[in-house]
């Protein structure tokens, strides 16, 4: 039987509200037969009908959509066996450019001028009545700052930190909430607007008022009554505002101060003032994913520390907030402090730098609950003062962008399974509206290099489509005129972010504009993202080329030295200057890789001249690396692992040279007792560089090494997320806090970057690798080693589930695979035999190949 598994509009199954004129439909199919492909699909919406034979990226091309309207879409499919299936979905249009009646409002008497701090939260309210029966009501809201909306005392929606973080000067999301059932005869709309990213202190330089001098609110409530009449309540001077609410202070880094004793009716309310907002963003219906409360944690233990603080251990490091049930006395002050690790039984807060990560709650009398709404922390441990455990039931909630989990990996080695869990938690903790570097200290910024190198791993484990698309729009808009991509996006200028002054291009960091869309294209298969990003990519590569060529002649024009590189960032040896000193190698390799990818993208987009141009550029750059940065024997003078890893993985060397370079890499690694020696750029690829060049055993040995520096040392040391530094903790329990290596005290226990090894687990251990976008064709080619006796991986692709489950028993290899409808799998068994397999569920054994359909 044929079934439609996942029918989406703009990648959403339900609740999509869009301002896109041409929403995009996709669907996955499932069948109990083998060899199934789509024959034809018909999409119908009102009088519009479109027949296609593709499953992804189908654009609506019918009559112009009408604002504020619900549309129902029917999908009928027929496969090559004549079987049929149907499905439907609904979506709603947003404003589609309808001018707002809303005006920006603020508290005009609040002048927030302090530097390096965050403003006091503002509270707005508006009362109104509904005399007639309501049939439809929608609230459209945004803010400069972050907001939470309530109607008649009840939270509207489930989002945190709306409207989300975008490059506000370019684009600002508004949220649409269906409040039909929440309206009564007499109503009160209530909003809290904290400083958030737009006004609050942000970046380690604690810049504030980046986008606005104080918070502002912008909203419209549209009500439709049974008799057909309509009413719009728009933000204007009829709203009241006060600074005297429950939430006294709110900031991402420092936390929240909540006073439950405040009676808001007694607060001093004044008329809201119209605000002159300086920026002029395009205000668009939410196109990213909202941040939501996800997993709930109960403490695994708690104890009284010497300091007198009650310490609760949640067993997992994550980004989120506490949720407390409290029996308190009026005025009792409870402080919740957060940390990722303990030192000598106390919270270790040194890595937080200037971030306080603290929630303060002032009780009313009796039973009450509290959970912060305007901040989040990165923590595993919470230290509580001001209350004893018998009066406190403490839980915690993970907060992150609402990404669905799409990947699953498990194998016979429990340490690797814990590594996979750490990789997933590293992702969740740093997918907080934008891809951040870390969730705890005074950064939490959109560092481009971290996600550039991690994007592919994240796309195995999560459906990253809306998350990446949203951020990439900012990348595109923040690109400077010379083509450089800021090292943090959205751009909040920090000292020495020189790209403001000159068209800065930074290898691997700026590569995000190519590596992230490329990872997303391979996973999702929709060329429209490549098309959209193509001009950005071209401009960026032009900037890289400019810097490489500046003050150089001949072949040296392809060696990219200038101007600023992070190089082999956070490699185990040396500090900032050692890492950055390797910039010439990392940058030249980056240029060879991005130009090579651009050549492939140009081919996909049918631009043969461009493809030729970039291919040549890539070849010249590779040749320059080979002849100028390596000796005759392919040896790098001052050897470091990344200098071999990059040219190998980026396929910059011919076969003979690759084998020489791989032997140097393998030698170095052996001499280093299989310890890792790479920084951010080399880490994702080091195991590929070994395994794909004949050093499978060495790759497994490195992966399974459990002394420092290595991935599994972290696991043995009790890590539940991925560390920023290989020696964030040392064997003796001390931490490398980076106090004296030029990084200004940089150590985090929750950075996803080094978790990019997850790619190797899916692509080589389980063997699953996309070849054509969206896994239209893909391969399964597991490589055995490391004493593993089984591995199971599943990836929910755009076409459906790809599965590779293998076992090795008494030297007999067997594998279960699943190939989704509409796709083709190139299966290669460890004995080298290969098969081309179309959709279905199959089992293969190495010595006697049995092919059977099990469904
Ligand atoms: C961040 C990194 C980032 C780096 C760039 C750090 O402070 O935490 O992850 O990529 O700076 O140098």
XYZ file of C-alpha atoms in Angstrom, residues 497-805:
309
model
C 35.493 43.047 14.252
C 37.199 44.769 11.416
C 34.789 43.782 8.709
C 32.931 46.968 9.346
C 35.851 48.953 8.059
C 37.184 46.681 5.361
C 35.685 43.856 3.320
C 36.946 41.206 5.687
C 36.861 37.571 4.694
C 37.829 34.971 7.267
C 38.432 31.377 6.191
C 36.059 28.696 7.493
C 34.089 31.311 9.460
C 32.925 33.112 6.320
C 32.643 29.727 4.560
C 29.363 29.378 6.451
C 27.645 31.082 3.504
C 28.612 28.050 1.393
C 29.000 25.159 3.833
C 25.662 25.627 5.603
C 23.492 25.848 2.444
C 25.478 22.979 0.929
C 24.826 20.763 3.985
C 21.189 21.744 3.843
C 20.921 21.081 0.109
C 22.402 17.601 0.502
C 19.949 16.805 3.271
C 16.840 18.437 1.889
C 17.474 18.493 -1.847
C 15.814 21.820 -2.515
C 17.900 23.813 -5.007
C 16.086 27.043 -4.230
C 18.322 27.665 -1.197
C 21.409 27.261 -3.375
C 19.877 29.622 -5.898
C 19.104 32.183 -3.237
C 22.569 31.995 -1.678
C 24.517 31.787 -4.926
C 25.186 35.531 -5.359
C 26.327 35.692 -1.712
C 28.656 32.733 -2.206
C 30.176 34.248 -5.344
C 30.759 37.577 -3.695
C 32.338 35.913 -0.684
C 34.733 33.855 -2.778
C 35.654 36.981 -4.679
C 36.586 38.618 -1.377
C 38.660 35.582 -0.338
C 40.461 35.690 -3.686
C 41.077 39.397 -3.267
C 42.820 38.869 0.073
C 44.809 35.935 -1.244
C 46.060 37.952 -4.207
C 46.843 41.162 -2.372
C 50.576 41.940 -2.463
C 51.318 38.541 -4.068
C 52.673 37.447 -7.419
C 52.654 34.271 -9.475
C 51.612 31.091 -7.714
C 51.708 32.931 -4.414
C 48.482 34.651 -5.455
C 46.704 31.442 -4.508
C 48.141 31.299 -1.002
C 45.741 33.128 1.277
C 47.717 34.847 4.012
C 45.925 38.113 4.705
C 44.379 39.529 6.773
C 42.950 37.814 9.766
C 42.323 34.085 10.307
C 41.346 32.059 13.322
C 43.482 29.305 11.817
C 43.536 26.030 13.724
C 41.285 27.486 16.404
C 41.346 25.645 19.756
C 43.847 22.967 18.689
C 45.089 21.131 21.782
C 48.558 22.619 21.736
C 49.475 26.282 21.995
C 47.135 29.200 22.399
C 45.598 31.886 20.290
C 48.821 32.852 18.505
C 49.724 29.259 17.623
C 46.242 28.628 16.249
C 46.112 31.856 14.300
C 49.649 31.304 13.037
C 48.321 28.330 11.074
C 45.982 30.601 9.133
C 47.943 30.368 5.878
C 47.244 26.624 5.663
C 43.657 26.650 6.827
C 42.775 29.630 4.622
C 44.380 28.302 1.451
C 42.666 24.945 1.945
C 39.396 26.724 2.621
C 39.705 28.625 -0.650
C 40.370 25.401 -2.577
C 37.314 23.829 -0.957
C 34.836 26.680 -1.314
C 35.761 27.207 -4.971
C 35.383 23.480 -5.584
C 31.959 23.470 -3.933
C 30.989 26.564 -5.860
C 31.935 24.779 -9.091
C 29.596 21.913 -8.119
C 26.834 24.322 -7.151
C 27.259 26.203 -10.441
C 26.779 22.906 -12.247
C 23.612 22.137 -10.305
C 22.339 25.610 -11.143
C 23.305 25.067 -14.785
C 25.955 27.745 -15.019
C 28.721 25.964 -16.937
C 30.975 28.987 -17.357
C 30.957 29.678 -13.649
C 31.588 26.014 -12.959
C 34.651 26.087 -15.188
C 35.951 29.263 -13.607
C 35.653 28.019 -10.028
C 37.054 24.605 -10.885
C 40.149 26.242 -12.329
C 40.503 28.503 -9.329
C 40.184 25.523 -7.034
C 42.785 23.542 -8.972
C 45.233 26.438 -8.950
C 44.762 26.905 -5.217
C 45.270 23.214 -4.556
C 48.382 23.223 -6.708
C 49.763 26.223 -4.839
C 49.150 24.526 -1.486
C 50.913 21.443 -2.775
C 53.931 23.232 -4.190
C 54.364 26.130 -1.790
C 53.158 24.824 1.563
C 54.445 21.250 1.279
C 57.840 19.890 0.311
C 58.594 17.430 -2.494
C 57.534 14.606 -0.277
C 54.212 16.307 0.597
C 55.500 17.151 4.017
C 54.629 20.335 5.834
C 57.687 21.922 7.414
C 56.248 22.661 10.842
C 53.828 19.766 10.915
C 50.374 19.907 12.487
C 47.536 17.478 11.850
C 45.158 19.971 10.267
C 47.743 20.861 7.593
C 47.335 17.318 6.221
C 43.686 16.770 7.073
C 42.353 19.658 4.999
C 44.086 18.965 1.668
C 43.219 15.294 2.040
C 39.584 15.770 2.866
C 39.097 18.602 0.393
C 40.568 16.358 -2.323
C 43.295 18.854 -3.177
C 45.962 16.269 -3.930
C 46.381 13.736 -6.695
C 46.329 10.112 -5.726
C 50.077 9.727 -5.254
C 50.403 12.900 -3.226
C 47.350 12.018 -1.175
C 48.907 8.749 -0.190
C 52.143 10.527 0.836
C 50.249 13.164 2.852
C 48.079 10.503 4.470
C 51.166 8.574 5.531
C 52.541 11.714 7.208
C 49.245 12.259 8.959
C 49.052 8.647 10.091
C 52.658 8.802 11.318
C 52.016 11.993 13.268
C 48.924 10.538 14.829
C 50.685 7.326 15.756
C 53.544 9.321 17.281
C 50.924 11.222 19.204
C 49.481 7.931 20.541
C 46.330 8.452 18.459
C 45.454 11.669 20.222
C 43.688 14.392 18.360
C 45.735 17.425 17.405
C 43.259 19.414 15.362
C 41.410 22.665 15.930
C 37.950 23.585 14.622
C 38.749 23.260 10.883
C 40.522 19.894 11.069
C 38.402 18.137 13.680
C 35.353 17.346 11.512
C 37.523 15.757 8.834
C 40.499 14.090 10.525
C 38.899 10.631 10.669
C 37.773 10.889 7.033
C 41.280 11.932 6.005
C 42.590 8.741 7.603
C 39.875 6.240 6.734
C 39.388 7.385 3.141
C 43.080 7.117 2.454
C 43.697 3.617 3.646
C 44.072 4.175 7.392
C 40.835 2.728 8.732
C 42.406 1.159 11.822
C 44.113 4.430 12.683
C 40.816 6.300 12.307
C 39.070 3.909 14.673
C 41.978 4.015 17.114
C 41.810 7.781 17.198
C 38.056 7.772 17.656
C 38.299 5.267 20.504
C 41.280 6.807 22.304
C 40.119 7.786 25.750
C 43.071 9.683 27.158
C 43.452 13.426 26.672
C 43.121 14.964 24.137
C 40.347 12.892 22.577
C 36.591 12.739 22.231
C 36.254 9.826 24.627
C 38.397 11.408 27.323
C 35.553 13.886 27.704
C 33.082 11.046 28.045
C 35.230 9.305 30.645
C 35.516 12.594 32.525
C 31.718 12.642 32.752
C 30.882 15.129 29.987
C 27.280 15.175 28.805
C 27.900 17.760 26.074
C 30.870 18.575 23.845
C 33.675 20.711 25.266
C 35.126 23.739 23.548
C 38.674 22.798 24.512
C 40.150 19.344 24.477
C 41.491 20.064 27.957
C 38.489 21.926 29.367
C 39.051 19.440 32.193
C 42.325 17.691 32.876
C 42.999 14.317 34.464
C 43.685 15.960 37.824
C 40.260 17.600 37.753
C 41.565 21.109 37.038
C 40.253 23.149 34.139
C 42.104 24.991 31.397
C 40.245 28.224 31.708
C 42.342 29.900 29.035
C 43.354 32.574 31.501
C 46.781 33.147 29.964
C 46.633 32.041 26.333
C 45.209 35.181 24.807
C 41.599 34.012 24.743
C 40.459 36.097 27.654
C 39.420 33.137 29.774
C 37.647 31.046 27.177
C 36.383 27.645 28.216
C 32.962 26.196 27.733
C 31.633 22.714 28.356
C 28.943 23.057 25.732
C 30.307 23.997 22.306
C 29.025 21.868 19.451
C 31.965 22.425 17.081
C 34.114 19.439 18.066
C 31.021 17.245 17.893
C 31.320 17.404 14.100
C 32.790 13.915 14.420
C 29.129 12.861 14.351
C 29.362 13.064 10.582
C 31.889 10.242 10.587
C 29.624 8.102 12.723
C 26.748 8.386 10.239
C 28.790 8.475 7.027
C 31.444 5.864 7.712
C 30.473 3.706 10.701
C 26.844 3.359 9.591
C 27.919 4.227 6.052
C 24.990 6.511 5.172
C 25.952 9.380 2.880
C 23.891 11.528 0.509
C 25.185 11.699 -3.066
C 22.448 13.734 -4.693
C 20.484 16.437 -2.868
C 17.834 15.181 -0.458
C 19.235 11.602 -0.643
C 17.613 11.167 -4.069
C 20.631 8.933 -4.521
C 22.739 7.988 -1.559
C 25.186 5.388 -0.495
C 25.423 2.929 2.317
C 28.970 1.750 2.740
C 29.851 0.902 6.331
C 33.472 0.522 7.269
C 34.196 -1.992 9.977
C 36.666 -1.589 12.776
C 37.254 -0.582 16.351
C 35.892 -3.922 17.554
C 32.349 -2.779 16.860
C 29.913 -5.666 16.537
C 26.930 -3.654 15.437
C 25.854 -0.170 14.374
C 22.355 1.116 13.765
C 21.600 4.429 12.144
C 18.423 5.919 10.782
C 17.992 9.239 9.060
C 14.631 10.798 8.282
C 15.388 12.320 4.893
C 13.217 14.487 2.655
C 12.032 11.268 0.946
C 11.560 9.182 4.082
C 13.590 6.951 6.353
C 17.050 5.736 5.348
C 18.178 2.920 7.558
C 21.433 1.029 7.967
C 21.584 -1.594 10.711
